[in-house]
Amino acid sequence: MGSSSHRMKTQVVRMLIVTISVFFICISPFRIMNLFETFNQDLIYNKLEVASFMLWANIGRVLQYLNSAINPVIYNLMSARYRQAFKDCFLCRVNGQGMLSEVSGRNRNKYKVVNTNASILTKNENGASTIGE
C-alpha cells in the first residue's frame, strides 16, 4: 500500500512540476515584453522595432491562451485517473456507471444518478430521450 501511495505522490509532483514549467514558459514572453515596453519606450518607437515588438507581443498573447488550452492535455497524458474521470464526465457517468438525470421540482439545479447499464441514449419520434441496449 505504501508503494502505490508513494507512486501516486510522485506522479502528482511530476504533473505539478510540468504544469508550472509550462505555465512559466507560456506566460513569460508576454510579461517580459510588457516590462520591455514599460522601461524602453524610446527604443520601441522606431518603425522597425515597433513591428518587431508587436510580432513578439502577439506571439506572447497566443502563448498565454495556449497555456490554458494545454493544461487538460498535460493532465490527460500524465494521469490515468484524469482520463477516466474525463471519459465519465463526457459520457455523463458517475463513478463509472449510471447516467445523470435532472431532478424536477424545487431542486431544479440538482442531479440524481439513474442506475442503468445502458450504452446508448436515443430520442424517439416525440423528441423524448430513451435508453437502449
Short mmCIF file of N, CA and C in Angstrom, two decimals:
data_model
loop_
_atom_site.label_atom_id
_atom_site.label_comp_id
_atom_site.label_asym_id
_atom_site.label_seq_id
_atom_site.Cartn_x
_atom_site.Cartn_y
_atom_site.Cartn_z
N MET A 1 0.83 -1.19 0.00
CA MET A 1 0.00 0.00 0.00
C MET A 1 0.87 1.25 0.00
N GLY A 2 1.95 1.22 0.74
CA GLY A 2 2.85 2.36 0.79
C GLY A 2 3.49 2.65 -0.55
N SER A 3 3.75 1.58 -1.31
CA SER A 3 4.38 1.74 -2.61
C SER A 3 3.46 2.47 -3.59
N SER A 4 2.18 2.11 -3.63
CA SER A 4 1.25 2.77 -4.55
C SER A 4 1.00 4.22 -4.11
N SER A 5 0.96 4.45 -2.81
CA SER A 5 0.79 5.81 -2.30
C SER A 5 1.98 6.68 -2.69
N HIS A 6 3.17 6.13 -2.56
CA HIS A 6 4.39 6.86 -2.94
C HIS A 6 4.40 7.13 -4.45
N ARG A 7 3.97 6.14 -5.22
CA ARG A 7 3.92 6.29 -6.67
C ARG A 7 2.92 7.38 -7.07
N MET A 8 1.75 7.42 -6.42
CA MET A 8 0.76 8.46 -6.71
C MET A 8 1.28 9.85 -6.37
N LYS A 9 1.95 9.96 -5.22
CA LYS A 9 2.52 11.25 -4.83
C LYS A 9 3.58 11.70 -5.81
N THR A 10 4.41 10.76 -6.26
CA THR A 10 5.44 11.08 -7.24
C THR A 10 4.81 11.55 -8.55
N GLN A 11 3.74 10.87 -8.96
CA GLN A 11 3.05 11.25 -10.19
C GLN A 11 2.45 12.65 -10.07
N VAL A 12 1.85 12.94 -8.94
CA VAL A 12 1.25 14.26 -8.72
C VAL A 12 2.32 15.35 -8.73
N VAL A 13 3.45 15.09 -8.06
CA VAL A 13 4.54 16.07 -8.02
C VAL A 13 5.09 16.29 -9.43
N ARG A 14 5.26 15.21 -10.19
CA ARG A 14 5.76 15.33 -11.56
C ARG A 14 4.80 16.16 -12.42
N MET A 15 3.49 15.88 -12.28
CA MET A 15 2.49 16.63 -13.04
C MET A 15 2.49 18.10 -12.64
N LEU A 16 2.65 18.37 -11.36
CA LEU A 16 2.71 19.75 -10.87
C LEU A 16 3.92 20.48 -11.43
N ILE A 17 5.07 19.82 -11.45
CA ILE A 17 6.28 20.43 -11.99
C ILE A 17 6.12 20.73 -13.48
N VAL A 18 5.55 19.79 -14.23
CA VAL A 18 5.34 20.02 -15.67
C VAL A 18 4.35 21.16 -15.89
N THR A 19 3.27 21.18 -15.14
CA THR A 19 2.26 22.23 -15.30
C THR A 19 2.83 23.61 -14.98
N ILE A 20 3.59 23.71 -13.91
CA ILE A 20 4.19 25.01 -13.54
C ILE A 20 5.24 25.42 -14.56
N SER A 21 6.02 24.47 -15.05
CA SER A 21 7.03 24.80 -16.07
C SER A 21 6.38 25.31 -17.34
N VAL A 22 5.32 24.64 -17.80
CA VAL A 22 4.61 25.08 -19.00
C VAL A 22 3.99 26.46 -18.76
N PHE A 23 3.47 26.68 -17.56
CA PHE A 23 2.90 27.99 -17.23
C PHE A 23 3.95 29.09 -17.40
N PHE A 24 5.13 28.90 -16.82
CA PHE A 24 6.17 29.93 -16.93
C PHE A 24 6.67 30.10 -18.35
N ILE A 25 6.79 29.00 -19.08
CA ILE A 25 7.23 29.09 -20.47
C ILE A 25 6.22 29.86 -21.31
N CYS A 26 4.95 29.65 -21.06
CA CYS A 26 3.90 30.31 -21.86
C CYS A 26 3.64 31.75 -21.42
N ILE A 27 3.75 32.05 -20.15
CA ILE A 27 3.42 33.38 -19.65
C ILE A 27 4.60 34.34 -19.73
N SER A 28 5.80 33.84 -19.56
CA SER A 28 6.99 34.70 -19.50
C SER A 28 7.20 35.61 -20.71
N PRO A 29 7.07 35.15 -21.95
CA PRO A 29 7.34 36.05 -23.07
C PRO A 29 6.47 37.32 -23.06
N PHE A 30 5.19 37.16 -22.76
CA PHE A 30 4.32 38.33 -22.74
C PHE A 30 4.68 39.27 -21.59
N ARG A 31 4.98 38.70 -20.44
CA ARG A 31 5.36 39.53 -19.29
C ARG A 31 6.68 40.25 -19.54
N ILE A 32 7.62 39.58 -20.16
CA ILE A 32 8.90 40.21 -20.49
C ILE A 32 8.69 41.34 -21.49
N MET A 33 7.80 41.13 -22.48
CA MET A 33 7.52 42.18 -23.45
C MET A 33 6.86 43.39 -22.77
N ASN A 34 5.99 43.14 -21.79
CA ASN A 34 5.38 44.25 -21.05
C ASN A 34 6.42 45.04 -20.27
N LEU A 35 7.35 44.34 -19.64
CA LEU A 35 8.42 45.03 -18.91
C LEU A 35 9.30 45.82 -19.88
N PHE A 36 9.61 45.21 -21.00
CA PHE A 36 10.44 45.87 -22.00
C PHE A 36 9.76 47.14 -22.50
N GLU A 37 8.47 47.07 -22.74
CA GLU A 37 7.72 48.24 -23.20
C GLU A 37 7.69 49.33 -22.13
N THR A 38 7.56 48.94 -20.89
CA THR A 38 7.49 49.90 -19.80
C THR A 38 8.81 50.66 -19.62
N PHE A 39 9.92 49.96 -19.70
CA PHE A 39 11.20 50.59 -19.39
C PHE A 39 11.99 51.06 -20.61
N ASN A 40 11.63 50.64 -21.81
CA ASN A 40 12.37 51.04 -23.01
C ASN A 40 11.47 51.62 -24.08
N GLN A 41 10.60 52.54 -23.74
CA GLN A 41 9.66 53.09 -24.71
C GLN A 41 10.36 53.86 -25.83
N ASP A 42 11.45 54.52 -25.55
CA ASP A 42 12.16 55.28 -26.58
C ASP A 42 12.67 54.36 -27.68
N LEU A 43 13.10 53.18 -27.31
CA LEU A 43 13.66 52.24 -28.28
C LEU A 43 12.57 51.65 -29.19
N ILE A 44 11.36 51.53 -28.68
CA ILE A 44 10.28 50.87 -29.43
C ILE A 44 9.72 51.76 -30.53
N TYR A 45 9.79 53.05 -30.40
CA TYR A 45 9.10 53.93 -31.34
C TYR A 45 9.77 54.03 -32.70
N ASN A 46 10.88 53.39 -32.91
CA ASN A 46 11.45 53.26 -34.24
C ASN A 46 10.53 52.31 -35.01
N LYS A 47 10.21 52.61 -36.27
CA LYS A 47 9.19 51.87 -37.01
C LYS A 47 9.50 50.36 -37.10
N LEU A 48 10.72 50.00 -37.40
CA LEU A 48 11.08 48.59 -37.50
C LEU A 48 10.93 47.89 -36.15
N GLU A 49 11.34 48.57 -35.10
CA GLU A 49 11.26 47.96 -33.79
C GLU A 49 9.82 47.82 -33.30
N VAL A 50 8.94 48.73 -33.71
CA VAL A 50 7.53 48.64 -33.32
C VAL A 50 6.92 47.39 -33.95
N ALA A 51 7.21 47.16 -35.24
CA ALA A 51 6.67 45.98 -35.91
C ALA A 51 7.19 44.70 -35.26
N SER A 52 8.48 44.69 -34.96
CA SER A 52 9.07 43.52 -34.31
C SER A 52 8.48 43.32 -32.91
N PHE A 53 8.32 44.42 -32.20
CA PHE A 53 7.75 44.34 -30.85
C PHE A 53 6.32 43.80 -30.90
N MET A 54 5.52 44.29 -31.85
CA MET A 54 4.13 43.84 -31.97
C MET A 54 4.06 42.35 -32.32
N LEU A 55 4.97 41.90 -33.18
CA LEU A 55 5.01 40.48 -33.53
C LEU A 55 5.26 39.64 -32.28
N TRP A 56 6.27 40.00 -31.50
CA TRP A 56 6.58 39.24 -30.29
C TRP A 56 5.48 39.36 -29.23
N ALA A 57 4.84 40.53 -29.16
CA ALA A 57 3.73 40.70 -28.22
C ALA A 57 2.57 39.78 -28.60
N ASN A 58 2.29 39.68 -29.90
CA ASN A 58 1.20 38.80 -30.35
C ASN A 58 1.55 37.33 -30.12
N ILE A 59 2.80 36.96 -30.33
CA ILE A 59 3.22 35.59 -30.03
C ILE A 59 3.04 35.31 -28.54
N GLY A 60 3.39 36.28 -27.71
CA GLY A 60 3.20 36.13 -26.26
C GLY A 60 1.74 35.97 -25.89
N ARG A 61 0.86 36.70 -26.56
CA ARG A 61 -0.58 36.57 -26.29
C ARG A 61 -1.08 35.18 -26.67
N VAL A 62 -0.64 34.69 -27.81
CA VAL A 62 -1.05 33.35 -28.24
C VAL A 62 -0.55 32.30 -27.24
N LEU A 63 0.67 32.46 -26.76
CA LEU A 63 1.20 31.53 -25.77
C LEU A 63 0.39 31.55 -24.48
N GLN A 64 -0.11 32.73 -24.09
CA GLN A 64 -0.96 32.80 -22.89
C GLN A 64 -2.23 31.97 -23.08
N TYR A 65 -2.87 32.10 -24.22
CA TYR A 65 -4.06 31.30 -24.50
C TYR A 65 -3.72 29.82 -24.59
N LEU A 66 -2.58 29.52 -25.19
CA LEU A 66 -2.15 28.14 -25.32
C LEU A 66 -1.94 27.49 -23.95
N ASN A 67 -1.47 28.26 -23.00
CA ASN A 67 -1.28 27.73 -21.65
C ASN A 67 -2.59 27.17 -21.09
N SER A 68 -3.68 27.90 -21.27
CA SER A 68 -4.97 27.42 -20.77
C SER A 68 -5.44 26.19 -21.53
N ALA A 69 -5.16 26.15 -22.81
CA ALA A 69 -5.62 25.03 -23.62
C ALA A 69 -4.78 23.77 -23.40
N ILE A 70 -3.54 23.92 -23.03
CA ILE A 70 -2.65 22.76 -22.92
C ILE A 70 -2.75 22.06 -21.57
N ASN A 71 -3.28 22.72 -20.55
CA ASN A 71 -3.37 22.09 -19.23
C ASN A 71 -4.17 20.79 -19.25
N PRO A 72 -5.37 20.74 -19.85
CA PRO A 72 -6.08 19.45 -19.90
C PRO A 72 -5.30 18.37 -20.65
N VAL A 73 -4.54 18.76 -21.66
CA VAL A 73 -3.73 17.79 -22.40
C VAL A 73 -2.64 17.22 -21.48
N ILE A 74 -2.00 18.08 -20.71
CA ILE A 74 -0.98 17.60 -19.76
C ILE A 74 -1.60 16.63 -18.76
N TYR A 75 -2.74 17.01 -18.19
CA TYR A 75 -3.39 16.13 -17.21
C TYR A 75 -3.76 14.80 -17.85
N ASN A 76 -4.26 14.85 -19.07
CA ASN A 76 -4.68 13.64 -19.76
C ASN A 76 -3.50 12.72 -20.05
N LEU A 77 -2.38 13.30 -20.44
CA LEU A 77 -1.20 12.49 -20.74
C LEU A 77 -0.56 11.89 -19.50
N MET A 78 -0.67 12.58 -18.39
CA MET A 78 0.08 12.17 -17.20
C MET A 78 -0.75 11.45 -16.13
N SER A 79 -2.07 11.37 -16.30
CA SER A 79 -2.88 10.79 -15.23
C SER A 79 -3.97 9.88 -15.79
N ALA A 80 -3.91 8.62 -15.44
CA ALA A 80 -4.95 7.67 -15.84
C ALA A 80 -6.27 8.00 -15.15
N ARG A 81 -6.20 8.46 -13.92
CA ARG A 81 -7.41 8.84 -13.19
C ARG A 81 -8.11 10.02 -13.86
N TYR A 82 -7.35 10.99 -14.35
CA TYR A 82 -7.94 12.13 -15.05
C TYR A 82 -8.60 11.65 -16.34
N ARG A 83 -7.93 10.76 -17.09
CA ARG A 83 -8.51 10.24 -18.33
C ARG A 83 -9.84 9.56 -18.06
N GLN A 84 -9.89 8.74 -17.01
CA GLN A 84 -11.13 8.04 -16.69
C GLN A 84 -12.21 9.02 -16.25
N ALA A 85 -11.86 10.00 -15.44
CA ALA A 85 -12.85 10.99 -15.00
C ALA A 85 -13.36 11.81 -16.17
N PHE A 86 -12.48 12.14 -17.11
CA PHE A 86 -12.90 12.88 -18.30
C PHE A 86 -13.87 12.04 -19.13
N LYS A 87 -13.59 10.77 -19.32
CA LYS A 87 -14.49 9.89 -20.06
C LYS A 87 -15.84 9.79 -19.36
N ASP A 88 -15.81 9.62 -18.04
CA ASP A 88 -17.06 9.53 -17.29
C ASP A 88 -17.87 10.81 -17.41
N CYS A 89 -17.21 11.94 -17.34
CA CYS A 89 -17.90 13.22 -17.46
C CYS A 89 -18.46 13.40 -18.87
N PHE A 90 -17.65 13.07 -19.87
CA PHE A 90 -18.07 13.23 -21.26
C PHE A 90 -19.25 12.32 -21.58
N LEU A 91 -19.28 11.13 -21.00
CA LEU A 91 -20.35 10.17 -21.24
C LEU A 91 -21.46 10.27 -20.20
N CYS A 92 -21.41 11.31 -19.36
CA CYS A 92 -22.43 11.56 -18.33
C CYS A 92 -22.56 10.39 -17.37
N ARG A 93 -21.44 9.82 -16.96
CA ARG A 93 -21.46 8.72 -16.00
C ARG A 93 -20.96 9.22 -14.66
N VAL A 94 -21.45 8.58 -13.59
CA VAL A 94 -20.99 8.89 -12.24
C VAL A 94 -20.39 7.62 -11.68
N ASN A 95 -19.15 7.70 -11.23
CA ASN A 95 -18.43 6.55 -10.68
C ASN A 95 -18.43 5.38 -11.66
N GLY A 96 -18.34 5.67 -12.94
CA GLY A 96 -18.23 4.62 -13.95
C GLY A 96 -19.53 3.97 -14.33
N GLN A 97 -20.66 4.34 -13.70
CA GLN A 97 -21.92 3.73 -14.08
C GLN A 97 -23.06 4.70 -13.87
N GLY A 98 -24.14 4.45 -14.55
CA GLY A 98 -25.32 5.28 -14.42
C GLY A 98 -25.23 6.54 -15.25
N MET A 99 -26.33 7.22 -15.38
CA MET A 99 -26.39 8.46 -16.14
C MET A 99 -26.98 9.54 -15.24
N LEU A 100 -26.65 10.78 -15.53
CA LEU A 100 -27.20 11.88 -14.75
C LEU A 100 -28.57 12.25 -15.31
N SER A 101 -29.49 12.54 -14.44
CA SER A 101 -30.82 12.96 -14.82
C SER A 101 -31.21 14.15 -13.95
N GLU A 102 -31.87 15.14 -14.55
CA GLU A 102 -32.28 16.31 -13.77
C GLU A 102 -33.38 15.95 -12.81
N VAL A 103 -33.33 16.55 -11.63
CA VAL A 103 -34.39 16.39 -10.65
C VAL A 103 -35.34 17.55 -10.84
N SER A 104 -36.62 17.25 -10.96
CA SER A 104 -37.60 18.32 -11.17
C SER A 104 -38.11 18.83 -9.83
N GLY A 105 -38.87 19.91 -9.89
CA GLY A 105 -39.44 20.46 -8.67
C GLY A 105 -38.57 21.56 -8.09
N ARG A 106 -38.54 21.64 -6.76
CA ARG A 106 -37.81 22.71 -6.09
C ARG A 106 -36.31 22.62 -6.31
N ASN A 107 -35.78 21.44 -6.49
CA ASN A 107 -34.34 21.24 -6.65
C ASN A 107 -33.97 21.19 -8.12
N ARG A 108 -34.33 22.22 -8.87
CA ARG A 108 -34.13 22.21 -10.32
C ARG A 108 -32.68 22.05 -10.74
N ASN A 109 -31.75 22.61 -10.00
CA ASN A 109 -30.34 22.58 -10.40
C ASN A 109 -29.59 21.37 -9.89
N LYS A 110 -30.26 20.44 -9.28
CA LYS A 110 -29.58 19.26 -8.75
C LYS A 110 -29.81 18.08 -9.69
N TYR A 111 -28.90 17.16 -9.64
CA TYR A 111 -28.98 15.98 -10.49
C TYR A 111 -28.99 14.73 -9.63
N LYS A 112 -29.59 13.69 -10.17
CA LYS A 112 -29.55 12.39 -9.48
C LYS A 112 -29.00 11.37 -10.46
N VAL A 113 -28.49 10.28 -9.93
CA VAL A 113 -27.94 9.22 -10.77
C VAL A 113 -29.05 8.25 -11.11
N VAL A 114 -29.23 7.99 -12.39
CA VAL A 114 -30.17 6.99 -12.84
C VAL A 114 -29.37 5.72 -13.02
N ASN A 115 -29.66 4.72 -12.23
CA ASN A 115 -28.88 3.50 -12.27
C ASN A 115 -29.27 2.71 -13.51
N THR A 116 -28.34 2.57 -14.42
CA THR A 116 -28.60 1.84 -15.66
C THR A 116 -27.30 1.29 -16.20
N ASN A 117 -27.40 0.23 -16.94
CA ASN A 117 -26.26 -0.34 -17.62
C ASN A 117 -26.36 -0.10 -19.12
N ALA A 118 -27.19 0.84 -19.52
CA ALA A 118 -27.42 1.11 -20.93
C ALA A 118 -26.20 1.73 -21.57
N SER A 119 -26.05 1.47 -22.84
CA SER A 119 -24.88 2.01 -23.54
C SER A 119 -25.26 3.07 -24.56
N ILE A 120 -26.56 3.20 -24.90
CA ILE A 120 -26.96 4.14 -25.93
C ILE A 120 -28.13 4.98 -25.44
N LEU A 121 -28.07 6.26 -25.69
CA LEU A 121 -29.15 7.17 -25.37
C LEU A 121 -29.69 7.70 -26.69
N THR A 122 -30.97 7.45 -26.97
CA THR A 122 -31.55 7.86 -28.25
C THR A 122 -32.80 8.69 -28.01
N LYS A 123 -33.27 9.36 -29.06
CA LYS A 123 -34.51 10.12 -28.98
C LYS A 123 -35.57 9.43 -29.83
N ASN A 124 -36.79 9.34 -29.29
CA ASN A 124 -37.87 8.75 -30.07
C ASN A 124 -38.54 9.81 -30.93
N GLU A 125 -39.63 9.43 -31.64
CA GLU A 125 -40.26 10.38 -32.56
C GLU A 125 -40.87 11.59 -31.88
N ASN A 126 -41.15 11.51 -30.57
CA ASN A 126 -41.70 12.65 -29.82
C ASN A 126 -40.60 13.57 -29.31
N GLY A 127 -39.34 13.21 -29.51
CA GLY A 127 -38.23 14.02 -29.04
C GLY A 127 -37.77 13.67 -27.64
N ALA A 128 -38.42 12.67 -27.03
CA ALA A 128 -38.05 12.27 -25.67
C ALA A 128 -36.84 11.33 -25.73
N SER A 129 -35.95 11.44 -24.76
CA SER A 129 -34.78 10.57 -24.72
C SER A 129 -35.15 9.21 -24.15
N THR A 130 -34.68 8.18 -24.81
CA THR A 130 -34.89 6.83 -24.32
C THR A 130 -33.55 6.12 -24.25
N ILE A 131 -33.48 5.17 -23.37
CA ILE A 131 -32.22 4.45 -23.17
C ILE A 131 -32.38 3.07 -23.81
N GLY A 132 -31.43 2.73 -24.66
CA GLY A 132 -31.45 1.42 -25.33
C GLY A 132 -30.22 0.63 -25.01
N GLU A 133 -30.25 -0.62 -25.36
CA GLU A 133 -29.10 -1.51 -25.14
C GLU A 133 -28.22 -1.53 -26.35
#
